[in-house]
Amino acid sequence: MKVKKAIIPAAGLGTRFLPITKAIPKPMLTVLNKPVIQLIVDELLNSGIEDIGIVVGKDAEVIKNHFAENLELEDRLISDGKTELLERVKAIKGSAKITFIEQKVANGLAGAIIAAEEFINNEPFAMLLGDEFLYTEKGKRPCIGQLIDVFNETGKNVLSTMEVDDVDVSKYGNLGVEEIKPNLHKVYDIVEKPKVNEKLSNYAIIGRYVFASGLIEELKKLTPRNNEIYLTDTLLDLAKKGEVLSYKFDATRYDVGDLFGYVKANIELALKEESLVEDTKKLIKELSEKI
Ligand code: G1P
């Protein structure tokens, strides 16, 4: 069965980003003029996935409004002849079919997946974390598309991975792997956020996943620890059965849920944007002479 659906867990509290996240959900933070969640929807559309479930917390009006039609605004742009702006507004959703799913309790990633059970309907699905932006050059297969290709070839669960420095090992799920072919590994062990002296390798799990059907049944068997159900527990069981692969994707990853990651994404994207590149280069030159 091919992957046709994706979920975006977007119910996190975003405490690292207070005070802005007091009223604005973290996936609505922007990289230039687009909220991260729209960039993630673009990643999916450019990978051929249109059926998207966004898992939200209680205060999700801002996200819902961003993807809702705004006829008053569109009429205004039409009557003012502002076609370029009108295109920008229409491109927010593109051809995506978006379903909002409520995660009633903040019980982690596994909780978000279980909340989406009805939407997923026992099919394989992709999951994209709401605070990571994966940039690929125009015309290249996006990160989630690369993972979907691996799933379609193998039928196994696929985790996105990249190598991180020792200082960053403890921020991520950590993988014990065996190479199958360049960039593709079989995962035989997983530890969630280990201390550096307990790492299995320098391969970290990044926020893009493709799961085979049947994952939810396994997740529902878990007993919560500290009120949270851990996706990693189930992934470890599946890895021990040889059901998990990891793929070293070809894309640039920005952790926009981290303050410096957010600054970096905005500067680097400004350097890629035709209308901003010259001014941004000039600013960087001026600043680097001062510091
Ligand atoms: C989650 C996962 C972790 C993964 C990370 C990627 O952690 O539990 O395995 O490495 O996302 O960003 P979180 O960042 O939600 O604490």
Short mmCIF file of C-alpha atoms and ligand atoms in Angstrom, two decimals:
data_model
loop_
_atom_site.label_atom_id
_atom_site.label_comp_id
_atom_site.label_asym_id
_atom_site.label_seq_id
_atom_site.Cartn_x
_atom_site.Cartn_y
_atom_site.Cartn_z
CA MET A 1 0.00 0.00 0.00
CA LYS A 2 1.35 3.44 -0.94
CA VAL A 3 1.59 6.48 1.33
CA LYS A 4 -1.25 8.88 0.65
CA LYS A 5 -1.67 10.58 4.03
CA ALA A 6 0.41 12.64 6.41
CA ILE A 7 0.02 14.07 9.87
CA ILE A 8 1.66 17.14 11.35
CA PRO A 9 1.73 17.14 15.17
CA ALA A 10 1.28 20.81 16.04
CA ALA A 11 -0.12 20.75 19.56
CA GLY A 12 3.11 21.47 21.47
CA LEU A 13 3.15 24.31 23.97
CA GLY A 14 6.28 25.93 22.54
CA THR A 15 7.56 26.96 25.96
CA ARG A 16 11.09 27.54 24.59
CA PHE A 17 9.61 30.38 22.54
CA LEU A 18 7.66 32.25 25.20
CA PRO A 19 6.35 34.95 25.21
CA ILE A 20 5.32 34.77 21.50
CA THR A 21 3.93 31.24 21.95
CA LYS A 22 1.56 32.41 24.68
CA ALA A 23 -1.03 33.28 22.01
CA ILE A 24 0.59 32.08 18.76
CA PRO A 25 1.09 28.33 18.20
CA LYS A 26 4.75 27.49 17.53
CA PRO A 27 4.12 26.16 13.97
CA MET A 28 2.84 29.65 13.09
CA LEU A 29 6.29 31.18 13.66
CA THR A 30 7.53 32.46 10.35
CA VAL A 31 10.49 31.89 8.10
CA LEU A 32 10.40 35.17 6.17
CA ASN A 33 6.72 35.66 5.33
CA LYS A 34 5.48 32.07 5.61
CA PRO A 35 4.61 30.20 8.80
CA VAL A 36 6.58 26.99 9.25
CA ILE A 37 3.39 24.92 9.02
CA GLN A 38 2.75 26.26 5.51
CA LEU A 39 6.31 25.33 4.50
CA ILE A 40 5.61 21.81 5.78
CA VAL A 41 2.37 21.61 3.79
CA ASP A 42 4.40 22.73 0.73
CA GLU A 43 6.95 19.95 1.41
CA LEU A 44 4.07 17.45 1.36
CA LEU A 45 2.39 18.86 -1.76
CA ASN A 46 5.73 18.83 -3.58
CA SER A 47 6.08 15.16 -2.57
CA GLY A 48 2.63 14.27 -3.97
CA ILE A 49 0.75 14.09 -0.63
CA GLU A 50 -2.47 16.12 -0.41
CA ASP A 51 -4.39 14.40 2.36
CA ILE A 52 -3.02 16.10 5.49
CA GLY A 53 -4.10 15.86 9.13
CA ILE A 54 -2.90 18.64 11.42
CA VAL A 55 -3.00 17.56 15.07
CA VAL A 56 -3.71 20.63 17.16
CA GLY A 57 -4.17 21.51 20.81
CA LYS A 58 -7.15 23.38 22.18
CA ASP A 59 -6.13 26.84 20.96
CA ALA A 60 -5.78 26.21 17.28
CA GLU A 61 -7.86 29.01 15.79
CA VAL A 62 -4.80 30.80 14.43
CA ILE A 63 -3.68 27.71 12.48
CA LYS A 64 -7.21 27.00 11.27
CA ASN A 65 -7.67 30.60 10.13
CA HIS A 66 -4.41 30.52 8.21
CA PHE A 67 -5.66 27.62 6.07
CA ALA A 68 -9.31 28.76 5.86
CA GLU A 69 -10.66 30.64 2.85
CA ASN A 70 -10.95 34.38 3.37
CA LEU A 71 -13.35 35.52 0.65
CA GLU A 72 -13.46 39.09 1.87
CA LEU A 73 -9.69 39.41 1.54
CA GLU A 74 -9.70 37.65 -1.85
CA ASP A 75 -12.49 39.91 -3.20
CA ARG A 76 -10.58 42.95 -2.03
CA LEU A 77 -7.36 41.81 -3.74
CA ILE A 78 -9.32 41.06 -6.94
CA SER A 79 -11.01 44.47 -7.01
CA ASP A 80 -7.68 46.20 -6.29
CA GLY A 81 -6.08 44.21 -9.15
CA LYS A 82 -3.45 42.78 -6.79
CA THR A 83 -3.07 39.48 -8.61
CA GLU A 84 0.36 38.58 -7.23
CA LEU A 85 -0.89 38.93 -3.65
CA LEU A 86 -4.03 36.98 -4.52
CA GLU A 87 -1.87 34.11 -5.84
CA ARG A 88 0.11 34.18 -2.59
CA VAL A 89 -3.08 33.84 -0.55
CA LYS A 90 -4.41 31.02 -2.75
CA ALA A 91 -1.07 29.18 -2.56
CA ILE A 92 -1.35 28.84 1.23
CA LYS A 93 -3.43 25.72 0.92
CA GLY A 94 -2.79 24.86 -2.73
CA SER A 95 -4.37 21.50 -3.50
CA ALA A 96 -4.10 20.26 0.10
CA LYS A 97 -7.09 18.65 1.78
CA ILE A 98 -6.57 19.52 5.43
CA THR A 99 -8.28 17.81 8.37
CA PHE A 100 -7.84 19.26 11.87
CA ILE A 101 -7.57 16.69 14.64
CA GLU A 102 -7.70 17.63 18.30
CA GLN A 103 -5.16 16.17 20.72
CA LYS A 104 -7.02 16.61 23.98
CA VAL A 105 -4.16 15.76 26.34
CA ALA A 106 -0.56 16.85 25.89
CA ASN A 107 0.83 13.30 25.98
CA GLY A 108 3.64 13.48 23.49
CA LEU A 109 4.20 12.41 19.90
CA ALA A 110 2.70 8.96 20.34
CA GLY A 111 -0.41 10.65 21.80
CA ALA A 112 -0.66 12.83 18.66
CA ILE A 113 -0.52 9.76 16.43
CA ILE A 114 -3.17 7.93 18.46
CA ALA A 115 -5.40 11.03 18.29
CA ALA A 116 -5.18 10.76 14.49
CA GLU A 117 -6.23 7.09 14.41
CA GLU A 118 -9.50 7.65 12.57
CA PHE A 119 -7.86 9.92 9.99
CA ILE A 120 -5.01 7.44 9.38
CA ASN A 121 -7.51 4.59 9.00
CA ASN A 122 -4.92 1.83 9.26
CA GLU A 123 -2.97 3.04 6.22
CA PRO A 124 0.75 3.79 6.02
CA PHE A 125 1.38 7.48 6.71
CA ALA A 126 4.02 10.17 6.89
CA MET A 127 4.64 12.31 9.98
CA LEU A 128 6.31 15.73 9.87
CA LEU A 129 7.11 17.57 13.10
CA GLY A 130 5.65 21.07 13.23
CA ASP A 131 8.83 22.87 14.29
CA GLU A 132 11.33 21.60 11.75
CA PHE A 133 11.81 23.08 8.31
CA LEU A 134 13.58 20.93 5.72
CA TYR A 135 14.81 23.00 2.81
CA THR A 136 15.46 21.56 -0.64
CA GLU A 137 16.30 23.52 -3.78
CA LYS A 138 13.37 24.04 -6.18
CA GLY A 139 12.81 21.03 -8.42
CA LYS A 140 14.50 18.57 -6.02
CA ARG A 141 12.55 15.81 -4.24
CA PRO A 142 11.72 17.11 -0.73
CA CYS A 143 12.87 15.25 2.38
CA ILE A 144 9.54 13.54 3.06
CA GLY A 145 9.32 12.50 -0.61
CA GLN A 146 12.75 10.84 -0.30
CA LEU A 147 11.51 8.85 2.72
CA ILE A 148 8.28 7.89 0.94
CA ASP A 149 10.34 6.53 -1.97
CA VAL A 150 12.27 4.31 0.48
CA PHE A 151 9.00 3.12 2.05
CA ASN A 152 7.46 2.36 -1.33
CA GLU A 153 10.49 0.21 -2.21
CA THR A 154 10.79 -1.62 1.11
CA GLY A 155 7.44 -1.48 2.97
CA LYS A 156 9.33 -0.79 6.23
CA ASN A 157 9.11 2.11 8.70
CA VAL A 158 11.57 4.84 7.66
CA LEU A 159 13.14 7.41 10.00
CA SER A 160 14.98 10.46 8.68
CA THR A 161 18.43 10.82 10.09
CA MET A 162 21.50 13.02 10.02
CA GLU A 163 24.87 12.87 11.74
CA VAL A 164 25.23 15.33 14.62
CA ASP A 165 28.21 16.43 16.70
CA ASP A 166 28.70 14.90 20.16
CA VAL A 167 27.47 18.09 21.86
CA ASP A 168 24.08 17.67 20.16
CA VAL A 169 23.62 13.91 20.64
CA SER A 170 21.48 14.31 23.77
CA LYS A 171 18.88 16.48 21.96
CA TYR A 172 17.64 13.66 19.75
CA GLY A 173 16.55 10.06 19.44
CA ASN A 174 19.79 8.18 18.77
CA LEU A 175 20.22 5.23 16.40
CA GLY A 176 22.25 2.03 16.33
CA VAL A 177 22.54 1.26 12.61
CA GLU A 178 24.00 -1.09 10.02
CA GLU A 179 24.57 0.17 6.48
CA ILE A 180 22.49 -1.44 3.73
CA LYS A 181 23.62 0.90 0.98
CA PRO A 182 24.85 4.52 0.86
CA ASN A 183 22.50 6.70 2.98
CA LEU A 184 20.22 3.75 3.86
CA HIS A 185 20.61 1.89 7.15
CA LYS A 186 18.88 -0.84 9.04
CA VAL A 187 18.11 0.32 12.60
CA TYR A 188 18.79 -2.29 15.29
CA ASP A 189 18.69 -0.12 18.43
CA ILE A 190 17.27 3.25 19.54
CA VAL A 191 17.75 5.36 22.67
CA GLU A 192 15.84 8.56 23.26
CA LYS A 193 18.11 11.53 24.07
CA PRO A 194 21.07 9.64 25.57
CA LYS A 195 24.02 11.18 27.39
CA VAL A 196 26.94 11.39 25.01
CA ASN A 197 28.76 8.49 26.71
CA GLU A 198 25.69 6.31 26.13
CA LYS A 199 25.27 7.09 22.42
CA LEU A 200 24.91 4.26 19.90
CA SER A 201 26.29 6.37 17.06
CA ASN A 202 26.14 9.99 15.90
CA TYR A 203 23.00 9.33 13.87
CA ALA A 204 20.07 11.39 15.22
CA ILE A 205 16.37 10.99 14.45
CA ILE A 206 15.04 14.07 12.66
CA GLY A 207 11.39 15.13 12.47
CA ARG A 208 10.35 13.29 9.32
CA TYR A 209 9.00 9.74 9.48
CA VAL A 210 7.07 7.25 7.34
CA PHE A 211 5.22 4.50 9.16
CA ALA A 212 3.82 1.24 7.89
CA SER A 213 0.20 0.49 8.84
CA GLY A 214 -0.23 -1.21 12.20
CA LEU A 215 1.85 1.28 14.20
CA ILE A 216 -1.14 2.63 16.14
CA GLU A 217 -2.16 -0.82 17.38
CA GLU A 218 1.33 -1.15 18.85
CA LEU A 219 1.31 2.35 20.38
CA LYS A 220 -1.98 1.67 22.12
CA LYS A 221 -0.40 -1.22 24.02
CA LEU A 222 2.06 1.12 25.76
CA THR A 223 1.75 2.17 29.38
CA PRO A 224 2.40 5.89 29.94
CA ARG A 225 5.52 6.99 31.86
CA ASN A 226 5.36 10.49 33.44
CA ASN A 227 1.97 10.93 31.71
CA GLU A 228 3.59 10.48 28.30
CA ILE A 229 3.58 7.61 25.84
CA TYR A 230 6.90 7.28 24.08
CA LEU A 231 6.99 6.63 20.35
CA THR A 232 10.59 5.49 20.78
CA ASP A 233 9.46 2.48 22.88
CA THR A 234 7.40 1.10 19.97
CA LEU A 235 10.04 2.00 17.39
CA LEU A 236 12.58 0.04 19.42
CA ASP A 237 10.33 -3.05 19.44
CA LEU A 238 9.84 -2.74 15.69
CA ALA A 239 13.60 -2.21 15.16
CA LYS A 240 14.35 -5.42 17.07
CA LYS A 241 12.06 -7.22 14.59
CA GLY A 242 13.98 -5.70 11.66
CA GLU A 243 11.09 -3.42 10.67
CA VAL A 244 12.83 -0.02 10.86
CA LEU A 245 15.15 1.70 8.39
CA SER A 246 16.80 5.10 8.55
CA TYR A 247 17.54 7.33 5.60
CA LYS A 248 20.21 10.02 5.53
CA PHE A 249 18.22 12.59 3.57
CA ASP A 250 19.54 15.18 1.16
CA ALA A 251 18.13 18.50 2.46
CA THR A 252 19.07 21.31 4.85
CA ARG A 253 17.37 21.06 8.21
CA TYR A 254 16.41 24.01 10.39
CA ASP A 255 15.17 23.53 13.94
CA VAL A 256 12.83 26.49 14.04
CA GLY A 257 11.67 25.50 17.52
CA ASP A 258 15.07 26.63 18.79
CA LEU A 259 15.80 30.35 18.97
CA PHE A 260 19.12 30.26 17.14
CA GLY A 261 17.79 27.73 14.60
CA TYR A 262 15.00 30.18 13.91
CA VAL A 263 17.37 33.11 13.39
CA LYS A 264 19.55 30.95 11.12
CA ALA A 265 16.59 29.82 8.98
CA ASN A 266 15.51 33.42 8.42
CA ILE A 267 18.99 34.66 7.49
CA GLU A 268 19.77 31.73 5.19
CA LEU A 269 16.41 31.92 3.48
CA ALA A 270 16.84 35.67 2.98
CA LEU A 271 20.08 34.82 1.15
CA LYS A 272 18.10 32.56 -1.18
CA GLU A 273 15.32 35.06 -1.86
CA GLU A 274 15.92 37.13 -4.98
CA SER A 275 14.29 40.28 -3.61
CA LEU A 276 16.35 40.14 -0.37
CA VAL A 277 19.70 38.61 -1.24
CA GLU A 278 21.64 41.79 -2.09
CA ASP A 279 20.48 43.76 0.98
CA THR A 280 21.07 40.77 3.24
CA LYS A 281 24.62 40.25 1.93
CA LYS A 282 25.34 43.95 2.43
CA LEU A 283 24.00 43.81 5.98
CA ILE A 284 26.07 40.72 6.83
CA LYS A 285 29.22 42.41 5.47
CA GLU A 286 28.56 45.57 7.48
CA LEU A 287 27.86 43.60 10.63
CA SER A 288 30.90 41.37 10.30
CA GLU A 289 33.14 44.43 10.05
CA LYS A 290 31.71 45.64 13.37
CA ILE A 291 32.13 42.41 15.34
C1 G1P B 1 11.30 14.24 19.15
C2 G1P B 1 11.65 12.76 19.20
C3 G1P B 1 13.16 12.55 19.00
C4 G1P B 1 13.63 13.25 17.74
C5 G1P B 1 13.20 14.72 17.75
C6 G1P B 1 13.51 15.36 16.41
O1 G1P B 1 11.83 14.86 20.30
O2 G1P B 1 11.20 12.20 20.41
O3 G1P B 1 13.45 11.18 18.92
O4 G1P B 1 15.03 13.14 17.62
O5 G1P B 1 11.80 14.86 17.98
O6 G1P B 1 13.34 16.73 16.48
P1 G1P B 1 11.37 16.35 20.78
O7 G1P B 1 12.21 17.32 20.01
O8 G1P B 1 9.91 16.47 20.46
O9 G1P B 1 11.65 16.39 22.24
#
